[in-house]
Coordinates of C-alpha atoms in Angstrom, one line a residue:
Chain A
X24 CA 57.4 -21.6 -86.7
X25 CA 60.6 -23.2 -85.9
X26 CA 61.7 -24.9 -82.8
X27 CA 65.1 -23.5 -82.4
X28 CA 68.4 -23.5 -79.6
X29 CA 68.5 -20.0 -78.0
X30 CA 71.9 -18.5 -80.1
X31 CA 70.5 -19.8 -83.4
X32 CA 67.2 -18.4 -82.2
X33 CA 68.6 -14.6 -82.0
X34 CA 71.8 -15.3 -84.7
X35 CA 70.1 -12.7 -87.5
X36 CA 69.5 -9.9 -84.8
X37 CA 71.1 -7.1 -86.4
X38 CA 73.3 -4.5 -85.3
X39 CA 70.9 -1.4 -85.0
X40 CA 67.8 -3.5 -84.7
X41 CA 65.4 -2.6 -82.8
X42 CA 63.8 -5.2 -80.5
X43 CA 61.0 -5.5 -78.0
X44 CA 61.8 -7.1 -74.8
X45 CA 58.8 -8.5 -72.9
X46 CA 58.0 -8.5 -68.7
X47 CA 57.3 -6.3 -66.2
X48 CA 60.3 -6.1 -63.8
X49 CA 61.7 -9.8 -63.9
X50 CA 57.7 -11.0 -64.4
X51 CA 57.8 -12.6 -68.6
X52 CA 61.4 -11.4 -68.9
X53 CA 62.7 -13.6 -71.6
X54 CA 66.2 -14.0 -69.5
X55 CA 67.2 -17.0 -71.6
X56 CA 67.1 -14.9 -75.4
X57 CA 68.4 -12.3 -73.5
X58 CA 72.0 -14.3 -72.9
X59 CA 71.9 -15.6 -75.9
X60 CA 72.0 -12.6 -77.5
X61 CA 74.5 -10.5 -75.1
X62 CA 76.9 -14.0 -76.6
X63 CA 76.2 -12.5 -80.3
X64 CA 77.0 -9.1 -79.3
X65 CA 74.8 -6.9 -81.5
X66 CA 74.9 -3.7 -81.0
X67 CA 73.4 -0.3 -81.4
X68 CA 69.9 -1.6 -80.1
X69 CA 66.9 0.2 -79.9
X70 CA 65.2 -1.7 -77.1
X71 CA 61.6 -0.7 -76.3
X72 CA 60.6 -3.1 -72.7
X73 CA 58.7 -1.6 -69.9
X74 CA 61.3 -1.2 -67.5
X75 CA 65.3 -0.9 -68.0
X76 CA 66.5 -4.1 -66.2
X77 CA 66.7 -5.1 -62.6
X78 CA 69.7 -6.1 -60.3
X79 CA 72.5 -7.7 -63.2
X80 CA 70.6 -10.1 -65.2
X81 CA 68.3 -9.9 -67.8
X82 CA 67.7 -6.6 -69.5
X83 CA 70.7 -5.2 -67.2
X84 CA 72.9 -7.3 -68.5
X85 CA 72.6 -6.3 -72.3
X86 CA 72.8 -2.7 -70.8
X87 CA 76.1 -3.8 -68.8
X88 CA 77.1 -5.1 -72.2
X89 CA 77.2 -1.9 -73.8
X90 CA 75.1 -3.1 -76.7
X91 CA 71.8 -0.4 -76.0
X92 CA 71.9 2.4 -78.1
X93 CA 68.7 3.8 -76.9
X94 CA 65.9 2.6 -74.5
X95 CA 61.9 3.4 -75.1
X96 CA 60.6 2.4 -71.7
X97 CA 57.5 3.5 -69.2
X98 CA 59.5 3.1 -66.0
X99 CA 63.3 2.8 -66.1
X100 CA 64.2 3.9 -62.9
X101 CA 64.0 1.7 -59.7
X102 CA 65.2 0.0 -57.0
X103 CA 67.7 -2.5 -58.7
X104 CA 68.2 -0.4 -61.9
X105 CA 71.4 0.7 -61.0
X106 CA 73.2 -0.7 -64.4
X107 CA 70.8 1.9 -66.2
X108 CA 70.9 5.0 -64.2
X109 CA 74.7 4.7 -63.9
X110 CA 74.5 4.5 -68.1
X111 CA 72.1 7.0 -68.2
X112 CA 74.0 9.7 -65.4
X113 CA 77.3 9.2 -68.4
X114 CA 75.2 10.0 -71.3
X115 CA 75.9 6.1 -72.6
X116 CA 71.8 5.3 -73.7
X117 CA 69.3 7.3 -74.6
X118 CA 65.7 7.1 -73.2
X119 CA 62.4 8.2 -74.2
X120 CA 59.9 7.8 -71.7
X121 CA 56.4 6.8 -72.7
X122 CA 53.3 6.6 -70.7
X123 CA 52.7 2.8 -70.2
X124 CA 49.6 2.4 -71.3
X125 CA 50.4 4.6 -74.9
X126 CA 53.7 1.9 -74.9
X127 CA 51.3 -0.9 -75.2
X128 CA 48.6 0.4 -77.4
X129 CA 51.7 1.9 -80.0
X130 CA 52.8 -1.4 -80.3
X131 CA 49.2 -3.0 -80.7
X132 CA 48.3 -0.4 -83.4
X133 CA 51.8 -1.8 -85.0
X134 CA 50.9 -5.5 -85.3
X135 CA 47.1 -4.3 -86.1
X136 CA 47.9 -2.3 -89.1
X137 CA 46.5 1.0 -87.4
X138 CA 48.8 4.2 -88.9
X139 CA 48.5 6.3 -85.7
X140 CA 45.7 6.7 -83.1
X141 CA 44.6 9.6 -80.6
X142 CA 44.4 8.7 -77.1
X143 CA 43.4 10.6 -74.1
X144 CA 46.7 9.8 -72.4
X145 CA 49.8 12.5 -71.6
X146 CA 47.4 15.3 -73.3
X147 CA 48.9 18.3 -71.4
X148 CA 52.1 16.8 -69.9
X149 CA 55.6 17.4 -71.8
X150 CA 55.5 13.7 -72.6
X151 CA 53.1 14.9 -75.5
X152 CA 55.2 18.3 -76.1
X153 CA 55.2 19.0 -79.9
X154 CA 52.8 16.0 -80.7
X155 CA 49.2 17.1 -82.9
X156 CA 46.3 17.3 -80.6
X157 CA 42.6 17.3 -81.2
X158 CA 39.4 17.8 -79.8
X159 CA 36.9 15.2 -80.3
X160 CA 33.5 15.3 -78.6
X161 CA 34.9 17.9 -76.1
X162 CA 37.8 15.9 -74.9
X163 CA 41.2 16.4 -75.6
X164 CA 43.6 14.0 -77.3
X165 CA 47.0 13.7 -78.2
X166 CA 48.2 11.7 -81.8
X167 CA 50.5 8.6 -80.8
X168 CA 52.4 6.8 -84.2
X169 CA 52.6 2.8 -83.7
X170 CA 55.8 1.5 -82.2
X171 CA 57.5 -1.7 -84.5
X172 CA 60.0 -4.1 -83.6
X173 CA 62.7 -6.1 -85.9
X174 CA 62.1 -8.2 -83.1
X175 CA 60.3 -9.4 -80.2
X176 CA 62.2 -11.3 -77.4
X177 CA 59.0 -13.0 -75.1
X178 CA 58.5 -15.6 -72.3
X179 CA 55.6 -17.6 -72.5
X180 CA 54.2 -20.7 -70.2
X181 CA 54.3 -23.2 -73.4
X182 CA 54.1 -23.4 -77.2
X183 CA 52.6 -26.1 -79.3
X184 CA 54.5 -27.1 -82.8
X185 CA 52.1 -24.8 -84.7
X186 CA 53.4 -22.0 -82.3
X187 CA 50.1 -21.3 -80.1
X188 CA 51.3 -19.8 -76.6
X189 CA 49.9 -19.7 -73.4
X190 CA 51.1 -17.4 -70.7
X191 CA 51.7 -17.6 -66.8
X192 CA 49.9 -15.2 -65.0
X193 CA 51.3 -11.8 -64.9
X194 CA 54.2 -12.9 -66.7
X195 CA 52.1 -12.3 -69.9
X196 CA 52.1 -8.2 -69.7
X197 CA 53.5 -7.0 -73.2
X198 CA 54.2 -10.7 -74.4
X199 CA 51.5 -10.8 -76.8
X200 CA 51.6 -7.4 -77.7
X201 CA 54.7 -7.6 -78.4
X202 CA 54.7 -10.8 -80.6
X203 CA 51.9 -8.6 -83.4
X204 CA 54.5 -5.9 -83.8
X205 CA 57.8 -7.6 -85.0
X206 CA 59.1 -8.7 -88.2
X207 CA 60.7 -11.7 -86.0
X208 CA 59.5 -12.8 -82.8
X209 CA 61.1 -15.1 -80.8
X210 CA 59.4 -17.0 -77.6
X211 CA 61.1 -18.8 -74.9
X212 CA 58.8 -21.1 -73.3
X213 CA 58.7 -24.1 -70.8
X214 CA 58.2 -26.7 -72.7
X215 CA 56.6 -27.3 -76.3
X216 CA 54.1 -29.9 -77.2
X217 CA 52.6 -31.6 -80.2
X218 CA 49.8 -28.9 -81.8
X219 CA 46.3 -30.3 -80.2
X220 CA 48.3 -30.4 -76.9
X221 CA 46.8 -26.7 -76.0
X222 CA 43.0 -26.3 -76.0
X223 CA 42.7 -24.1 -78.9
X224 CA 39.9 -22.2 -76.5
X225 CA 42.6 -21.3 -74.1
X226 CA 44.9 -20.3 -77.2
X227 CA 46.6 -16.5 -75.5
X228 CA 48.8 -15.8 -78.6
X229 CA 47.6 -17.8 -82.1
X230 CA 50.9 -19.5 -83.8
X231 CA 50.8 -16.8 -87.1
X232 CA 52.6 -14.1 -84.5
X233 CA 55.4 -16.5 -83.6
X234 CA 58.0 -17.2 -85.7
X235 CA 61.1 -19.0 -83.5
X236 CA 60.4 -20.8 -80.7
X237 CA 63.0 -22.1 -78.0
X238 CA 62.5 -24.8 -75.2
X239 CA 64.3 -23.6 -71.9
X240 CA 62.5 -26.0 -69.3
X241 CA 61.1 -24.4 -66.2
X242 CA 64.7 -25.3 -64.2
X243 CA 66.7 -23.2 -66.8
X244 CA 64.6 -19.8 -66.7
X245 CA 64.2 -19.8 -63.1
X246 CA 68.4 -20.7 -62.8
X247 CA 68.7 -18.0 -65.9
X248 CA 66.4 -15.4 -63.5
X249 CA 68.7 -15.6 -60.7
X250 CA 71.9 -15.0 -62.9
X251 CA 72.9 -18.6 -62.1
X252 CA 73.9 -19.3 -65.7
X253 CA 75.4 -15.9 -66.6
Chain B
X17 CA 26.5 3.2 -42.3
X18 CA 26.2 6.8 -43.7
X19 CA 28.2 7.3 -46.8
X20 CA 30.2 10.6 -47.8
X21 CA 27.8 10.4 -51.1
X22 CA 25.1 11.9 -49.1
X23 CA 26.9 14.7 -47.2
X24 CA 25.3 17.3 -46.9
X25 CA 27.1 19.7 -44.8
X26 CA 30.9 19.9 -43.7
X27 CA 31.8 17.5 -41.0
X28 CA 34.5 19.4 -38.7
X29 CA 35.9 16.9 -36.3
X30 CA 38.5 19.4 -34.6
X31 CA 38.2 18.0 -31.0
X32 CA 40.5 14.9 -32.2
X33 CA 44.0 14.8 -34.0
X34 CA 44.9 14.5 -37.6
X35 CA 44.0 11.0 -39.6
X36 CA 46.9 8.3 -39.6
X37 CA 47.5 6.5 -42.8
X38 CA 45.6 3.8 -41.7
X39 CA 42.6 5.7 -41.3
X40 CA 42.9 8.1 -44.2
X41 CA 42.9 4.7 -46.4
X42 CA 39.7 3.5 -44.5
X43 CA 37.9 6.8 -45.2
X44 CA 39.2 6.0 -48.4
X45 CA 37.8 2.7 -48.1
X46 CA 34.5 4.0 -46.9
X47 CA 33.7 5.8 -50.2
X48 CA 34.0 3.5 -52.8
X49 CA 31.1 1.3 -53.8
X50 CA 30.4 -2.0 -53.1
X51 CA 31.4 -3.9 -56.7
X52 CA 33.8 -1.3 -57.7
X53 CA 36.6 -1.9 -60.5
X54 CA 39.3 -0.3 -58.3
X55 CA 43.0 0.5 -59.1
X56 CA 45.5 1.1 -56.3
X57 CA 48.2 3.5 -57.2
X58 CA 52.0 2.2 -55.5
X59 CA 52.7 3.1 -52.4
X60 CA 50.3 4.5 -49.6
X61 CA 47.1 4.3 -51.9
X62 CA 47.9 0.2 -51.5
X63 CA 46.7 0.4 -47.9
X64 CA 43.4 0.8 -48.8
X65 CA 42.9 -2.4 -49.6
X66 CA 43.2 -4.0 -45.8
X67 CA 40.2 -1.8 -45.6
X68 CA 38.0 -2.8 -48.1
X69 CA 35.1 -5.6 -46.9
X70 CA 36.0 -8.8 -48.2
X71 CA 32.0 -9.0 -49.1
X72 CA 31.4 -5.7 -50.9
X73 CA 32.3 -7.3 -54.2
X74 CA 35.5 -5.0 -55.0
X75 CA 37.2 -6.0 -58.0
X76 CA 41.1 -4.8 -57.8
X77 CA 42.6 -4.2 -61.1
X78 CA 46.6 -4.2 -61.3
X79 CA 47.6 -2.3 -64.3
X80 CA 50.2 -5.8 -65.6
X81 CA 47.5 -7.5 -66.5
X82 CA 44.6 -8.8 -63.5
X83 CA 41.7 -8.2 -61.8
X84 CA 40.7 -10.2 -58.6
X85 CA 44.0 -9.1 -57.3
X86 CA 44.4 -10.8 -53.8
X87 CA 46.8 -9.9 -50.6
X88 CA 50.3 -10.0 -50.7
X89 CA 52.0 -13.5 -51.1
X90 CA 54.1 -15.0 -48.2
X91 CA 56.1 -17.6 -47.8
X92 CA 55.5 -20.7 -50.0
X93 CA 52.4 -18.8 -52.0
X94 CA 55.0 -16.7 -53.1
X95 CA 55.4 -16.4 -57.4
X96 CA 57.7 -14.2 -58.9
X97 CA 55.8 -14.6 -61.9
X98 CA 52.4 -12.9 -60.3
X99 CA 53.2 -9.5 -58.7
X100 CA 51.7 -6.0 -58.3
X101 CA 52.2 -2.8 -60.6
X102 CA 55.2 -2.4 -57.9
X103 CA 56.3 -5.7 -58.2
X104 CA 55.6 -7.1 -54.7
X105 CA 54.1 -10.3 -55.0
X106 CA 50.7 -10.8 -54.7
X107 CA 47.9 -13.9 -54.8
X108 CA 45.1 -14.5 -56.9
X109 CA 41.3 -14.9 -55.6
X110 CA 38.6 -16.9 -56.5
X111 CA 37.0 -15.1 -60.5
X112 CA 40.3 -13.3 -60.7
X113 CA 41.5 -13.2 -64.9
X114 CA 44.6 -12.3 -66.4
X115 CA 45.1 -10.5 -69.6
X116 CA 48.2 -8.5 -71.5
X117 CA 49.2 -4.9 -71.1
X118 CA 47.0 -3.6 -74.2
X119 CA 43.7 -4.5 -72.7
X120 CA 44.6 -4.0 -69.0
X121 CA 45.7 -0.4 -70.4
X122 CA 42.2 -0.4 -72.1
X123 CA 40.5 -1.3 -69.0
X124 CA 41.6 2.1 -68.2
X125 CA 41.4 4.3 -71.0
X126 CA 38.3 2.6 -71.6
X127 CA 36.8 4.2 -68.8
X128 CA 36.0 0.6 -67.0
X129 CA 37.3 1.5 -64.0
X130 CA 35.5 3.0 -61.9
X131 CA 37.8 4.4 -59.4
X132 CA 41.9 4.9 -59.0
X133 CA 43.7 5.9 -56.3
X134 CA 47.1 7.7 -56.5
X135 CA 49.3 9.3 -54.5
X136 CA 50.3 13.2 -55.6
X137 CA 53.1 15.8 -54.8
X138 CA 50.7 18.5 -55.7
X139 CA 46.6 18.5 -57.0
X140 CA 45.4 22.1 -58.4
X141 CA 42.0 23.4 -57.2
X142 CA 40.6 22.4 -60.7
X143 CA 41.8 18.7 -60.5
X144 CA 45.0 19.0 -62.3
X145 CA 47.5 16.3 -61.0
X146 CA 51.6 15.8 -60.3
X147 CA 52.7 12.7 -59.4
X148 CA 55.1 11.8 -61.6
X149 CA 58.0 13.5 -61.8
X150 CA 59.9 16.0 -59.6
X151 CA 61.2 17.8 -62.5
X152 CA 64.7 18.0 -60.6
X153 CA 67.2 17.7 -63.2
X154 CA 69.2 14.9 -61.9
X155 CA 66.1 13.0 -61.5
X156 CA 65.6 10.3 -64.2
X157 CA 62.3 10.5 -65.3
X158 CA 59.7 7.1 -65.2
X159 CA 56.0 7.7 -65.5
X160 CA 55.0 4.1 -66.1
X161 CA 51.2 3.8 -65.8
X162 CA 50.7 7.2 -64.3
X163 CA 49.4 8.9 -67.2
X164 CA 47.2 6.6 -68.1
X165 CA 45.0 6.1 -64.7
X166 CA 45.2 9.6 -64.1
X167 CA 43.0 10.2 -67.1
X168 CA 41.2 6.7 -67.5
X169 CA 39.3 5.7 -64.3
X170 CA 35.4 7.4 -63.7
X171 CA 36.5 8.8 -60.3
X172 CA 40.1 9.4 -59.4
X173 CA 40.9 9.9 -55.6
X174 CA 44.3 10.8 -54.2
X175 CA 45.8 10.6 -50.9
X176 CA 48.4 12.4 -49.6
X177 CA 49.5 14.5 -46.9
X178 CA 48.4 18.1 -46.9
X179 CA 51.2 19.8 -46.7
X180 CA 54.9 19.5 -48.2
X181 CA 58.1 18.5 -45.8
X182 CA 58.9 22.5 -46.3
X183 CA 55.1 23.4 -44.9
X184 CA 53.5 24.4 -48.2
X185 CA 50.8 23.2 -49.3
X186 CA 50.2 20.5 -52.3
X187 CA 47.2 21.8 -52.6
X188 CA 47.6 24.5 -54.8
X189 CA 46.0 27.2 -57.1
X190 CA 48.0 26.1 -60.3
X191 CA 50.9 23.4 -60.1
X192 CA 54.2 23.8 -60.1
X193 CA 55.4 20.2 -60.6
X194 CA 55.0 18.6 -64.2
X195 CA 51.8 17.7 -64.5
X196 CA 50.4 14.3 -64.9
X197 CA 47.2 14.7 -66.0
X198 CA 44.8 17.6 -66.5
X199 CA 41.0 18.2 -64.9
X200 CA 41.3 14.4 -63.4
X201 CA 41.5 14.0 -59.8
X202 CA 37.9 14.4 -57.9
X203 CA 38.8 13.9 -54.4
X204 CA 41.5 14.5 -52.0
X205 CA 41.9 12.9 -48.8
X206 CA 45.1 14.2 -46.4
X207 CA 45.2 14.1 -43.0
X208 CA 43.4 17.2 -42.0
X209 CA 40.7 16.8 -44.4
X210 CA 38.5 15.5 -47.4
X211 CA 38.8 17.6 -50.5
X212 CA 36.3 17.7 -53.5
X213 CA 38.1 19.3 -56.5
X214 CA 37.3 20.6 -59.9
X215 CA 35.5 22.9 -62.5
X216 CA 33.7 24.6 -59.3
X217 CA 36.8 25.2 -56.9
X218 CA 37.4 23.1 -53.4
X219 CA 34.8 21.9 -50.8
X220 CA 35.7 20.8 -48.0
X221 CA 33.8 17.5 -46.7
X222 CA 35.1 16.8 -43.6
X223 CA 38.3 18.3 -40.9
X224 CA 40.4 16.1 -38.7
X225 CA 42.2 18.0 -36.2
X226 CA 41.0 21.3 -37.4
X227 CA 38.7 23.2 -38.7
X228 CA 37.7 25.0 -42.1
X229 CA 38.6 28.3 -40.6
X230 CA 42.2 27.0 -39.2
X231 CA 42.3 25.6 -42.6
X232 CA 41.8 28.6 -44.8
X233 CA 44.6 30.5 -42.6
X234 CA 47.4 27.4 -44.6
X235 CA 45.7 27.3 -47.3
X236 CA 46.6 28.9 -51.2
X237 CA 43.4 28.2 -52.1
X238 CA 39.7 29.7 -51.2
X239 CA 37.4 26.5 -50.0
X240 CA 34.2 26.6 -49.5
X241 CA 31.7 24.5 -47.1
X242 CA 29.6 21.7 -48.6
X243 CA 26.5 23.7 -47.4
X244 CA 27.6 27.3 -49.0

C-alpha cells in the first residue's frame, strides 16, 4: 500500500477502464478521487456505482465531463440526477440497470473468486430476460456473472500504513465490496495512522484489498462534497 | 390487544370512512411481531415506523448497510454520512450495527428478515408485485433494492391505495406493469381493506368504509371471506 496525493493516486486510470465508484447518494462518495480524476480526463469509462450522481459534484461531475461511456447502476434516476437523465434522454451513456442487491453480490463473487452464482433476485422480471435459470429445491433462480473493476474509487473513515480501513456509518455501503473486486483500489480517507493505530478487531476492510491510499482530512471531503473545491 | 393472526372471520367496518395513511401504517404496525427484523420500503411504507412501540423490540433494517435504524435526524444530529435507503437522514439507536451492501443485501436474500414493506402500482391475486417501473418509455428505469426485498423478506406486506388515479384497480388478476417480483407479496393493506394474497386467491380480512359486497362490485378479482 502506498500513501499517495489524489492525481498521482488515479494517474494510471486508463481510458476505457472500468472503475467502481463507492456511496450511496453522496453517503462514501469518494468526491476527492473523483476530481482528481475528471483533472486526468480519461475517458470511455465503464463506471459501475449505485446511483448516477447527485446535484454537480461527485459522480455528476465525471458525467458532466463527458468521460462515461456507460453506467452499471441500481438507481440512477432521482431527485438531483439531472446531469444523468439529461445524458441519458441524448443517447450520450449507456446504462444497465441491476437489482441492487445482485450489484453487490456480482462484485463480491468478483473479489471472492466465485465464476457466477444463482440468486433468487429479478427471476421473472426483464432485468433477467435472456439470463439461464434454474430450479433448485423448488425455487426459482436466475445465473448472475461477477462484476470486476480496473479500479475501485472508495471513501473510508481512516487507514493505517499497512492499509486497514474503517468506515463511517453508512458511508461504508459498497466500499468494501468494492475494494475485493479491483485490480487497483484506491481509498480516500480522513486521516492515516501508524499500523497498530486501528484495533485490528475493529479492522472493516484488511490492508491486502487496498492498494493506494490518499489523506484528504475531514475539512477537504466535506468542502469537496459541497462542490466548494470544484 | 387482538391480533389480525387470529382472525377468524371478516371484519366489515362500513359504518365509518376509508383508512388515512396514518392509520393504514398503524394497522400495518399492528401486525408485525414484537422483535421483528423489519424493512421499510421509501415512501408511505416509512410511516409505519411512528407506529411501532418503542418496547416491542423491532429491529429496522435499511438496505445501505444498518439495523437499529432510529428517527429521522434534525438539526444538529443531522450526518450526511448516515441516511435511509432514500437518503433522508436518519439517527442511530442504542445495539444498532452497521455493515456493507453485500451482507445487508444478504440480510435479505438470506431470508433474515422477517418482514418488508413496500409500496406497489399493481399486486396480482397470486402475489405477483409492480413497483418498480412504469414501463413508460420516457421513463428512465432504477430498480435499486426492489428486486431484492420483494423476494428476500419471510413476509412481504404492501400498502397502497386501492384503486389507480383513473379508478382501476391495482389489484388485479394478472399485472400489467413490469413485474418486480413473482408469488411474493402476502398482504395488502389500502384504504378500503386488508388483503391476503397468493397460491389460494384473495381474502379479505377486514373493510373500512365498505363492505365485501360493495367491494366485489370494483373489483377484477373474486375475494372470498376469511370464514368461507
Amino acid at each position: 500500500m502506498r500513501v499517495l496525493d489524489a492525481d498521482a493516486a488515479v494517474a494510471d486510470v486508463a481510458d476505457g477502464a472500468t472503475v467502481l465508484i463507492g456511496g450511496f447518494g453522496t453517503a462514501g462518495m469518494p468526491f476527492t478521487l473523483i476530481d482528481a480524476l475528471v483533472r486526468h480526463g480519461a475517458r470511455d469509462l465503464t463506471v459501475v456505482s449505485n446511483n448516477a450522481g447527485n446535484g454537480s459534484t461527485g459522480l455528476a461531475a465525471l458525467l458532466a465531463a463527458g468521460q462515461v461511456r456507460r453506467m452499471i447502476c441500481s438507481f440512477p434516476r432521482q431527485v438531483d440526477s439531472y446531469v444523468f437523465d439529461d445524458l441519458y434522454r441524448a443517447g450520450k451513456v449507456e446504462l444497465e440497470v441491476v437489482p441492487q442487491g445482485n450489484l453487490a453480490e456480482r462484485m463480491r463473487a468478483a473479489g471472492a473468486g466465485i465464476g457466477a452464482f444463482f440468486t433468487p433476485t429479478g427471476y421473472g422480471t426483464v432485468l433477467a430476460e435472456g439470463k439461464e435459470t434454474r430450479e433448485i429445491d423448488g425455487r426459482a433462480y436466475v445465473l448472475e456473472y461477477p462484476l470486476r473493476g480496473d479500479v475501485a474509487l472508495i471513501a473510508a473513515r481512516r487507514a493505517d500504513t499497512a492499509g486497514n480501513l474503517v468506515f463511517h456509518k453508512t458511508a461504508r455501503n459498497f466500499g468494501p465490496v468494492m475494494a475485493t473486486a479491483a485490480t487497483t483500489t484506491i481509498a480516500e480517507v480522513d486521516d492515516v495512522v501508524d499500523a497498530g493505530g486501528i484495533d485490528p478487531e475493529a479492522v472493516v476492510t484488511p490492508g491486502i484489498f487496498v492498494d493506494r491510499v490518499v489523506a484528504v482530512g475531514a475539512e477537504q471531503r466535506i468542502a469537496a462534497r459541497e462542490g466548494a473545491s470544484a | 390487544m387482538t391480533t389480525v393472526e387470529s382472525q377468524l372471520r371478516t371484519v366489515e367496518h362500513a359504518d365509518r370512512g376509508p383508512l388515512s395513511r396514518d392509520e393504514m401504517a398503524q394497522a400495518i404496525a399492528r401486525d408485525i411481531e414484537p422483535g421483528s427484523y423489519v424493512n421499510l420500503g421509501i415512501g408511505q411504507p416509512t410511516l409505519v415506523a411512528d407506529h411501532l412501540d418503542g418496547d416491542s423490540g423491532i429491529v429496522l433494517h435499511t438496505e445501505n448497510g444498518m439495523l437499529g435504524m432510529g428517527p429521522v435526524a434534525r438539526g444538529d444530529a443531522i450526518d450526511p454520512d448516515l441516511v435511509n435507503a432514500g437518503k433522508a437522514p436518519v439517527t442511530e439507536l442504542p445495539g444498532s450495527s452497521y455493515f456493507h451492501h453485500a451482507d445487508s443485501f444478504a440480510m435479505m436474500r438470506g431470508g433474515h428478515l422477517d418482514v418488508c414493506v413496500l409500496g406497489a402500482f399493481q399486486v396480482s391475486q397470486r402475489g405477483d408485485l409492480a413497483n418498480w417501473h412504469t414501463g413508460a418509455p420516457d421513463a428512465i428505469p432504477a430498480v435499486g433494492g426492489a428486486m431484492d426485498l420483494a423476494v428476500g423478506a419471510k413476509r412481504v406486506f404492501v400498502m397502497m391505495t386501492l384503486f389507480a388515479k383513473d379508478g382501476s384497480s391495482k389489484l388485479v388478476e394478472s399485472l400489467t406493469y413490469p413485474v418486480t417480483g413473482l408469488a411474493c407479496v402476502s398482504r395488502v393493506y389500502t384504504e378500503h381493506a386488508v388483503f391476503d394474497v397468493g397460491a389460494d386467491g384473495v381474502v379479505v380480512r377486514e373493510t373500512h368504509g365498505t363492505t365485501v359486497d360493495a367491494l366485489r362490485e370494483r373489483l377484477p378479482v373474486q375475494v372470498r371471506r376469511l370464514e368461507d
